[in-house]
mmCIF file of C-alpha atoms in Angstrom:
data_model
loop_
_atom_site.group_PDB
_atom_site.id
_atom_site.type_symbol
_atom_site.label_atom_id
_atom_site.label_comp_id
_atom_site.label_asym_id
_atom_site.label_seq_id
_atom_site.Cartn_x
_atom_site.Cartn_y
_atom_site.Cartn_z
ATOM 1 C CA UNK A 17 85.028 178.900 136.508
ATOM 2 C CA UNK A 18 82.714 176.183 137.923
ATOM 3 C CA UNK A 19 82.100 175.257 134.672
ATOM 4 C CA UNK A 20 85.806 174.400 133.768
ATOM 5 C CA UNK A 21 86.036 172.598 136.706
ATOM 6 C CA UNK A 22 82.842 170.336 136.013
ATOM 7 C CA UNK A 23 84.046 169.709 132.597
ATOM 8 C CA UNK A 24 87.574 168.636 134.241
ATOM 9 C CA UNK A 25 85.967 166.385 136.372
ATOM 10 C CA UNK A 26 84.252 165.033 133.663
ATOM 11 C CA UNK A 27 87.712 164.549 131.647
ATOM 12 C CA UNK A 28 89.368 162.636 134.392
ATOM 13 C CA UNK A 29 86.569 160.314 135.000
ATOM 14 C CA UNK A 30 86.146 159.607 130.897
ATOM 15 C CA UNK A 31 89.898 159.086 130.865
ATOM 16 C CA UNK A 32 89.923 156.873 134.067
ATOM 17 C CA UNK A 33 87.255 154.689 132.353
ATOM 18 C CA UNK A 34 89.242 154.581 129.240
ATOM 19 C CA UNK A 35 92.254 153.864 130.857
ATOM 20 C CA UNK A 36 90.265 150.729 132.695
ATOM 21 C CA UNK A 37 89.070 149.476 129.308
ATOM 22 C CA UNK A 38 92.470 150.182 127.706
ATOM 23 C CA UNK A 39 94.142 147.702 130.525
ATOM 24 C CA UNK A 40 91.254 145.057 130.147
ATOM 25 C CA UNK A 41 91.816 145.011 126.368
ATOM 26 C CA UNK A 42 95.576 145.015 126.697
ATOM 27 C CA UNK A 43 95.779 141.926 129.089
ATOM 28 C CA UNK A 44 92.986 140.047 126.782
ATOM 29 C CA UNK A 45 95.579 141.113 123.620
ATOM 30 C CA UNK A 46 98.296 139.611 125.654
ATOM 31 C CA UNK A 47 96.113 136.390 126.322
ATOM 32 C CA UNK A 48 96.835 136.389 130.085
ATOM 33 C CA UNK A 49 94.724 134.127 132.285
ATOM 34 C CA UNK A 50 92.315 135.291 135.181
ATOM 35 C CA UNK A 51 95.150 135.344 137.730
ATOM 36 C CA UNK A 52 97.625 137.101 135.281
ATOM 37 C CA UNK A 53 94.814 139.538 134.187
ATOM 38 C CA UNK A 54 94.114 140.439 137.823
ATOM 39 C CA UNK A 55 98.232 140.971 138.260
ATOM 40 C CA UNK A 56 97.902 143.369 135.904
ATOM 41 C CA UNK A 57 94.967 145.097 137.061
ATOM 42 C CA UNK A 58 96.387 145.428 140.684
ATOM 43 C CA UNK A 59 99.742 146.603 139.294
ATOM 44 C CA UNK A 60 97.741 149.686 137.429
ATOM 45 C CA UNK A 61 95.847 150.571 140.650
ATOM 46 C CA UNK A 62 98.360 150.458 143.084
ATOM 47 C CA UNK A 63 100.395 152.781 140.281
ATOM 48 C CA UNK A 64 97.000 155.246 139.769
ATOM 49 C CA UNK A 65 96.816 155.110 143.643
ATOM 50 C CA UNK A 66 100.511 156.189 144.610
ATOM 51 C CA UNK A 67 99.981 159.259 141.810
ATOM 52 C CA UNK A 68 96.650 160.232 143.548
ATOM 53 C CA UNK A 69 98.264 160.106 146.959
ATOM 54 C CA UNK A 70 101.037 162.014 145.693
ATOM 55 C CA UNK A 71 98.308 164.812 144.108
ATOM 56 C CA UNK A 72 100.195 163.877 140.987
ATOM 57 C CA UNK A 73 98.674 162.612 137.749
ATOM 58 C CA UNK A 74 98.648 159.330 135.806
ATOM 59 C CA UNK A 75 101.443 159.678 133.493
ATOM 60 C CA UNK A 76 100.640 157.001 130.253
ATOM 61 C CA UNK A 77 104.580 156.591 129.634
ATOM 62 C CA UNK A 78 105.051 155.609 133.665
ATOM 63 C CA UNK A 79 102.156 153.406 133.407
ATOM 64 C CA UNK A 80 103.718 151.771 130.556
ATOM 65 C CA UNK A 81 107.049 151.089 132.278
ATOM 66 C CA UNK A 82 105.199 150.053 135.344
ATOM 67 C CA UNK A 83 103.417 146.885 132.689
ATOM 68 C CA UNK A 84 106.760 146.263 130.855
ATOM 69 C CA UNK A 85 107.162 142.671 130.203
ATOM 70 C CA UNK A 86 103.183 141.974 129.951
ATOM 71 C CA UNK A 87 103.000 142.180 126.204
ATOM 72 C CA UNK A 88 105.445 142.053 122.924
ATOM 73 C CA UNK A 89 103.909 145.706 122.545
ATOM 74 C CA UNK A 90 103.922 148.228 125.645
ATOM 75 C CA UNK A 91 100.735 149.531 127.001
ATOM 76 C CA UNK A 92 101.784 153.217 125.653
ATOM 77 C CA UNK A 93 102.090 151.576 122.168
ATOM 78 C CA UNK A 94 98.871 149.647 122.604
ATOM 79 C CA UNK A 95 96.555 152.348 123.521
ATOM 80 C CA UNK A 96 97.535 154.545 120.308
ATOM 81 C CA UNK A 97 97.680 151.735 118.050
ATOM 82 C CA UNK A 98 94.332 150.987 118.780
ATOM 83 C CA UNK A 99 92.913 154.334 119.450
ATOM 84 C CA UNK A 100 92.119 155.102 122.796
ATOM 85 C CA UNK A 101 91.812 159.012 123.257
ATOM 86 C CA UNK A 102 94.148 159.005 126.183
ATOM 87 C CA UNK A 103 95.713 161.883 127.503
ATOM 88 C CA UNK A 104 99.389 161.568 128.195
ATOM 89 C CA UNK A 105 99.191 162.597 131.704
ATOM 90 C CA UNK A 106 95.694 163.051 133.269
ATOM 91 C CA UNK A 107 94.434 163.370 137.056
ATOM 92 C CA UNK A 108 93.180 159.685 138.961
ATOM 93 C CA UNK A 109 89.712 159.223 139.534
ATOM 94 C CA UNK A 110 89.376 157.069 142.743
ATOM 95 C CA UNK A 111 85.798 156.046 142.029
ATOM 96 C CA UNK A 112 86.614 154.992 138.772
ATOM 97 C CA UNK A 113 89.622 153.677 139.942
ATOM 98 C CA UNK A 114 88.412 151.625 142.749
ATOM 99 C CA UNK A 115 86.318 149.344 139.608
ATOM 100 C CA UNK A 116 90.119 147.664 139.138
ATOM 101 C CA UNK A 117 90.004 145.901 142.761
ATOM 102 C CA UNK A 118 86.629 145.176 142.620
ATOM 103 C CA UNK A 119 86.908 141.971 140.970
ATOM 104 C CA UNK A 120 89.621 140.456 143.363
ATOM 105 C CA UNK A 121 87.676 141.863 146.304
ATOM 106 C CA UNK A 122 84.836 139.962 145.375
ATOM 107 C CA UNK A 123 87.082 136.913 144.619
ATOM 108 C CA UNK A 124 88.438 136.904 148.056
ATOM 109 C CA UNK A 125 84.939 137.158 149.701
ATOM 110 C CA UNK A 126 84.319 133.754 147.651
ATOM 111 C CA UNK A 127 87.264 131.955 148.894
ATOM 112 C CA UNK A 128 87.013 133.113 152.267
ATOM 113 C CA UNK A 129 83.101 131.343 152.311
ATOM 114 C CA UNK A 130 84.136 128.299 150.896
#
């Protein structure tokens, strides 16, 4: 049984890393500027963190609705077309998701030093 738990943990981490890459690629393809990209990353983090706090899984369809209007193509369509191997839903991995806010925190630190 422990082996199943370990493989689920690895799968969740891999899914979350894939999600981060897909978000970065999605915003790049939509040709968003740095500020807009960070706003999208913050939206994704907020959604994923809410799911984590509620004990719910990240649902690709729901996340895609959160990101409606970012691009002509929905996030869910983008991930399917580009071949990202994301499940329809998967558990949130807190340590991986923190990377979504890493850039924002670093940027704030630099602004405070100026």
